PDB file of C-alpha atoms in Angstrom:
ATOM      1  CA  MET J   1      18.111 -71.874 -37.672  1.00 59.00           C
ATOM      2  CA  ALA J   2      17.235 -69.207 -36.616  1.00 74.00           C
ATOM      3  CA  GLY J   3      20.241 -66.319 -38.237  1.00 73.00           C
ATOM      4  CA  LYS J   4      19.861 -63.364 -35.994  1.00 79.00           C
ATOM      5  CA  ILE J   5      22.312 -60.204 -37.499  1.00 76.00           C
ATOM      6  CA  VAL J   6      23.913 -57.384 -34.478  1.00 77.00           C
ATOM      7  CA  ALA J   7      24.648 -54.384 -34.953  1.00 80.00           C
ATOM      8  CA  ASP J   8      24.370 -50.954 -33.134  1.00 83.00           C
ATOM      9  CA  THR J   9      24.787 -48.767 -36.370  1.00 84.00           C
ATOM     10  CA  LEU J  10      22.495 -48.091 -39.728  1.00 82.00           C
ATOM     11  CA  GLU J  11      25.249 -46.207 -42.008  1.00 84.00           C
ATOM     12  CA  HIS J  12      23.530 -45.179 -45.259  1.00 83.00           C
ATOM     13  CA  SER J  13      26.331 -44.428 -48.382  1.00 84.00           C
ATOM     14  CA  THR J  14      25.138 -40.762 -48.567  1.00 86.00           C
ATOM     15  CA  ALA J  15      23.412 -40.303 -46.041  1.00 81.00           C
ATOM     16  CA  GLY J  16      25.070 -41.053 -42.944  1.00 84.00           C
ATOM     17  CA  SER J  17      24.691 -43.157 -40.138  1.00 84.00           C
ATOM     18  CA  ILE J  18      21.969 -43.651 -37.397  1.00 81.00           C
ATOM     19  CA  ALA J  19      22.324 -45.659 -33.836  1.00 82.00           C
ATOM     20  CA  THR J  20      19.802 -48.912 -33.478  1.00 79.00           C
ATOM     21  CA  ASN J  21      18.301 -48.222 -31.177  1.00 79.00           C
ATOM     22  CA  TYR J  22      16.759 -44.618 -32.036  1.00 74.00           C
ATOM     23  CA  VAL J  23      14.992 -46.232 -34.842  1.00 73.00           C
ATOM     24  CA  VAL J  24      13.899 -49.265 -32.006  1.00 75.00           C
ATOM     25  CA  ASN J  25      12.400 -46.288 -29.664  1.00 77.00           C
ATOM     26  CA  GLY J  26      11.837 -44.204 -31.822  1.00 76.00           C
ATOM     27  CA  SER J  27       9.691 -45.968 -34.418  1.00 87.00           C
ATOM     28  CA  ALA J  28       5.376 -46.365 -34.188  1.00 92.00           C
ATOM     29  CA  LYS J  29       5.117 -50.401 -32.691  1.00 94.00           C
ATOM     30  CA  ALA J  30       1.695 -50.103 -34.081  1.00 95.00           C
ATOM     31  CA  TRP J  31      -0.395 -48.434 -36.542  1.00 95.00           C
ATOM     32  CA  VAL J  32      -3.485 -48.936 -38.038  1.00 96.00           C
ATOM     33  CA  ARG J  33      -4.894 -46.394 -40.464  1.00 94.00           C
ATOM     34  CA  TYR J  34      -9.237 -48.212 -41.215  1.00 92.00           C
ATOM     35  CA  ASN J  35     -12.805 -47.447 -42.596  1.00 91.00           C
ATOM     36  CA  GLN J  36     -15.155 -46.691 -39.812  1.00 88.00           C
ATOM     37  CA  MET J  37     -18.199 -46.368 -41.852  1.00 85.00           C
ATOM     38  CA  SER J  38     -17.834 -50.447 -43.342  1.00 82.00           C
ATOM     39  CA  PRO J  39     -16.258 -51.000 -41.403  1.00 82.00           C
ATOM     40  CA  SER J  40     -13.030 -52.359 -42.992  1.00 91.00           C
ATOM     41  CA  VAL J  41      -9.612 -51.785 -41.818  1.00 95.00           C
ATOM     42  CA  ALA J  42      -7.020 -50.907 -45.259  1.00 94.00           C
ATOM     43  CA  ASP J  43      -3.925 -52.165 -43.757  1.00 96.00           C
ATOM     44  CA  SER J  44      -2.368 -52.000 -39.884  1.00 96.00           C
ATOM     45  CA  HIS J  45       1.390 -53.790 -38.466  1.00 95.00           C
ATOM     46  CA  ASN J  46       0.985 -55.568 -34.649  1.00 96.00           C
ATOM     47  CA  VAL J  47      -2.966 -54.567 -34.990  1.00 97.00           C
ATOM     48  CA  SER J  48      -4.844 -57.598 -35.271  1.00 97.00           C
ATOM     49  CA  SER J  49      -8.960 -56.274 -35.697  1.00 96.00           C
ATOM     50  CA  VAL J  50     -10.799 -53.128 -34.781  1.00 94.00           C
ATOM     51  CA  THR J  51     -13.822 -53.644 -33.456  1.00 93.00           C
ATOM     52  CA  ASP J  52     -16.883 -50.717 -33.536  1.00 91.00           C
ATOM     53  CA  VAL J  53     -17.705 -49.608 -30.811  1.00 89.00           C
ATOM     54  CA  SER J  54     -21.218 -47.924 -31.419  1.00 89.00           C
ATOM     55  CA  THR J  55     -20.954 -44.574 -33.178  1.00 86.00           C
ATOM     56  CA  GLY J  56     -17.370 -43.150 -33.535  1.00 84.00           C
ATOM     57  CA  LYS J  57     -15.385 -44.525 -31.444  1.00 87.00           C
ATOM     58  CA  ALA J  58     -13.326 -48.110 -31.354  1.00 90.00           C
ATOM     59  CA  GLN J  59     -11.051 -50.795 -30.184  1.00 92.00           C
ATOM     60  CA  ILE J  60      -7.916 -51.414 -31.528  1.00 94.00           C
ATOM     61  CA  ASN J  61      -6.536 -55.596 -30.712  1.00 96.00           C
ATOM     62  CA  LEU J  62      -3.647 -55.773 -30.795  1.00 96.00           C
ATOM     63  CA  THR J  63      -1.466 -58.236 -32.553  1.00 97.00           C
ATOM     64  CA  SER J  64       2.040 -57.938 -29.972  1.00 95.00           C
ATOM     65  CA  SER J  65       1.173 -56.284 -26.201  1.00 96.00           C
ATOM     66  CA  PHE J  66       2.927 -53.094 -25.041  1.00 94.00           C
ATOM     67  CA  SER J  67       4.625 -54.000 -21.073  1.00 94.00           C
ATOM     68  CA  SER J  68       1.973 -51.533 -19.643  1.00 93.00           C
ATOM     69  CA  VAL J  69      -0.186 -48.632 -20.373  1.00 91.00           C
ATOM     70  CA  ASN J  70       2.111 -46.003 -21.063  1.00 90.00           C
ATOM     71  CA  TYR J  71       2.529 -45.517 -24.465  1.00 90.00           C
ATOM     72  CA  SER J  72       1.881 -42.600 -26.340  1.00 89.00           C
ATOM     73  CA  VAL J  73      -1.346 -43.577 -28.881  1.00 90.00           C
ATOM     74  CA  SER J  74      -2.752 -40.378 -31.574  1.00 87.00           C
ATOM     75  CA  GLY J  75      -3.910 -40.282 -35.197  1.00 86.00           C
ATOM     76  CA  ILE J  76      -6.324 -38.091 -37.759  1.00 85.00           C
ATOM     77  CA  ALA J  77      -9.525 -38.075 -39.392  1.00 84.00           C
ATOM     78  CA  GLY J  78     -11.489 -37.744 -42.025  1.00 79.00           C
ATOM     79  CA  LEU J  79     -15.625 -37.148 -42.747  1.00 70.00           C
ATOM     80  CA  ASN J  80     -18.010 -36.211 -45.324  1.00 64.00           C
ATOM     81  CA  ASP J  81     -20.681 -35.312 -43.891  1.00 59.00           C
ATOM     82  CA  GLY J  82     -22.879 -36.572 -46.744  1.00 61.00           C
ATOM     83  CA  ALA J  83     -23.164 -32.599 -49.110  1.00 55.00           C
ATOM     84  CA  ASP J  84     -18.706 -33.563 -50.302  1.00 52.00           C
ATOM     85  CA  THR J  85     -18.174 -30.888 -46.863  1.00 53.00           C
ATOM     86  CA  GLN J  86     -14.792 -33.459 -45.924  1.00 55.00           C
ATOM     87  CA  TYR J  87     -13.878 -32.776 -41.911  1.00 57.00           C
ATOM     88  CA  VAL J  88     -10.610 -33.701 -40.810  1.00 58.00           C
ATOM     89  CA  VAL J  89     -11.268 -34.403 -37.168  1.00 59.00           C
ATOM     90  CA  ALA J  90      -8.254 -35.611 -33.757  1.00 59.00           C
ATOM     91  CA  ILE J  91      -8.393 -38.556 -32.554  1.00 65.00           C
ATOM     92  CA  GLY J  92      -8.304 -39.028 -28.907  1.00 63.00           C
ATOM     93  CA  ILE J  93      -8.794 -42.128 -26.608  1.00 67.00           C
ATOM     94  CA  ARG J  94     -12.077 -42.616 -25.620  1.00 63.00           C
ATOM     95  CA  ARG J  95     -13.163 -41.373 -22.355  1.00 63.00           C
ATOM     96  CA  GLY J  96     -14.111 -44.214 -20.126  1.00 64.00           C
ATOM     97  CA  ALA J  97     -13.014 -46.633 -22.082  1.00 72.00           C
ATOM     98  CA  ALA J  98      -8.385 -45.824 -20.419  1.00 79.00           C
ATOM     99  CA  PRO J  99      -6.304 -48.295 -22.193  1.00 83.00           C
ATOM    100  CA  THR J 100      -5.033 -50.860 -21.886  1.00 91.00           C
ATOM    101  CA  ALA J 101      -2.033 -53.617 -22.774  1.00 94.00           C
ATOM    102  CA  SER J 102      -3.321 -54.897 -25.271  1.00 95.00           C
ATOM    103  CA  ASN J 103      -5.771 -52.664 -27.024  1.00 94.00           C
ATOM    104  CA  TYR J 104      -7.083 -49.222 -26.954  1.00 92.00           C
ATOM    105  CA  THR J 105     -10.567 -47.310 -28.086  1.00 89.00           C
ATOM    106  CA  THR J 106     -10.712 -43.936 -29.411  1.00 87.00           C
ATOM    107  CA  GLN J 107     -12.474 -41.614 -30.068  1.00 83.00           C
ATOM    108  CA  VAL J 108     -14.082 -39.090 -33.470  1.00 81.00           C
ATOM    109  CA  GLN J 109     -15.855 -35.684 -32.545  1.00 73.00           C
ATOM    110  CA  ARG J 110     -16.340 -33.130 -34.526  1.00 66.00           C
ATOM    111  CA  ASN J 111     -15.399 -31.137 -30.865  1.00 60.00           C
ATOM    112  CA  LEU J 112     -12.809 -32.792 -27.904  1.00 55.00           C
ATOM    113  CA  ALA J 113     -13.881 -30.437 -25.221  1.00 60.00           C
ATOM    114  CA  THR J 114     -17.812 -31.245 -25.255  1.00 60.00           C
ATOM    115  CA  ASN J 115     -17.815 -34.250 -25.441  1.00 58.00           C
ATOM    116  CA  SER J 116     -19.740 -34.442 -28.465  1.00 61.00           C
ATOM    117  CA  GLY J 117     -19.969 -34.337 -32.525  1.00 72.00           C
ATOM    118  CA  GLU J 118     -19.448 -38.161 -32.861  1.00 78.00           C
ATOM    119  CA  TYR J 119     -19.154 -39.411 -35.652  1.00 79.00           C
ATOM    120  CA  ASP J 120     -18.154 -42.350 -37.780  1.00 84.00           C
ATOM    121  CA  ALA J 121     -14.990 -41.595 -39.304  1.00 83.00           C
ATOM    122  CA  HIS J 122     -13.850 -42.865 -43.794  1.00 83.00           C
ATOM    123  CA  ILE J 123     -10.515 -42.388 -42.892  1.00 85.00           C
ATOM    124  CA  GLN J 124      -9.377 -43.029 -39.931  1.00 88.00           C
ATOM    125  CA  MET J 125      -6.133 -43.714 -39.293  1.00 90.00           C
ATOM    126  CA  THR J 126      -4.068 -44.465 -35.226  1.00 91.00           C
ATOM    127  CA  ASN J 127      -0.192 -45.150 -34.568  1.00 92.00           C
ATOM    128  CA  ALA J 128       0.699 -45.719 -31.228  1.00 93.00           C
ATOM    129  CA  HIS J 129       4.414 -45.383 -29.443  1.00 91.00           C
ATOM    130  CA  GLY J 130       5.892 -47.193 -26.186  1.00 91.00           C
ATOM    131  CA  ASP J 131       7.732 -50.671 -25.678  1.00 90.00           C
ATOM    132  CA  LEU J 132       5.961 -53.533 -26.385  1.00 90.00           C
ATOM    133  CA  ALA J 133       6.452 -55.963 -23.785  1.00 85.00           C
TER     134      ALA J 133
END
């Protein structure tokens, strides 16, 4: 027998309350932390696998699809150039690879404006927000 909890509000004894629709709509529907150098996934939610596309590019495959391609992806990556120099760069959706409801492809590079400087990141973290199918 399956259980079901129905609630419109979550309340904490000292921190106040919040509407459940705010929690559901405001939570990331997928996230992943992985190493492009290995490649290996450290931890994730709603991510079935990560595919190494090429240097600096990875496809994030979702366990449960979004209802459309109109979802938001953000992320950050950490690089080490081998000389103990640390870089933090932004992650963008890869040019020429439109997201689908079931996956998106990221591109890590030092200069997103000129589409240059692609690197495999030691640490890459992305999250996606939107409505699941």
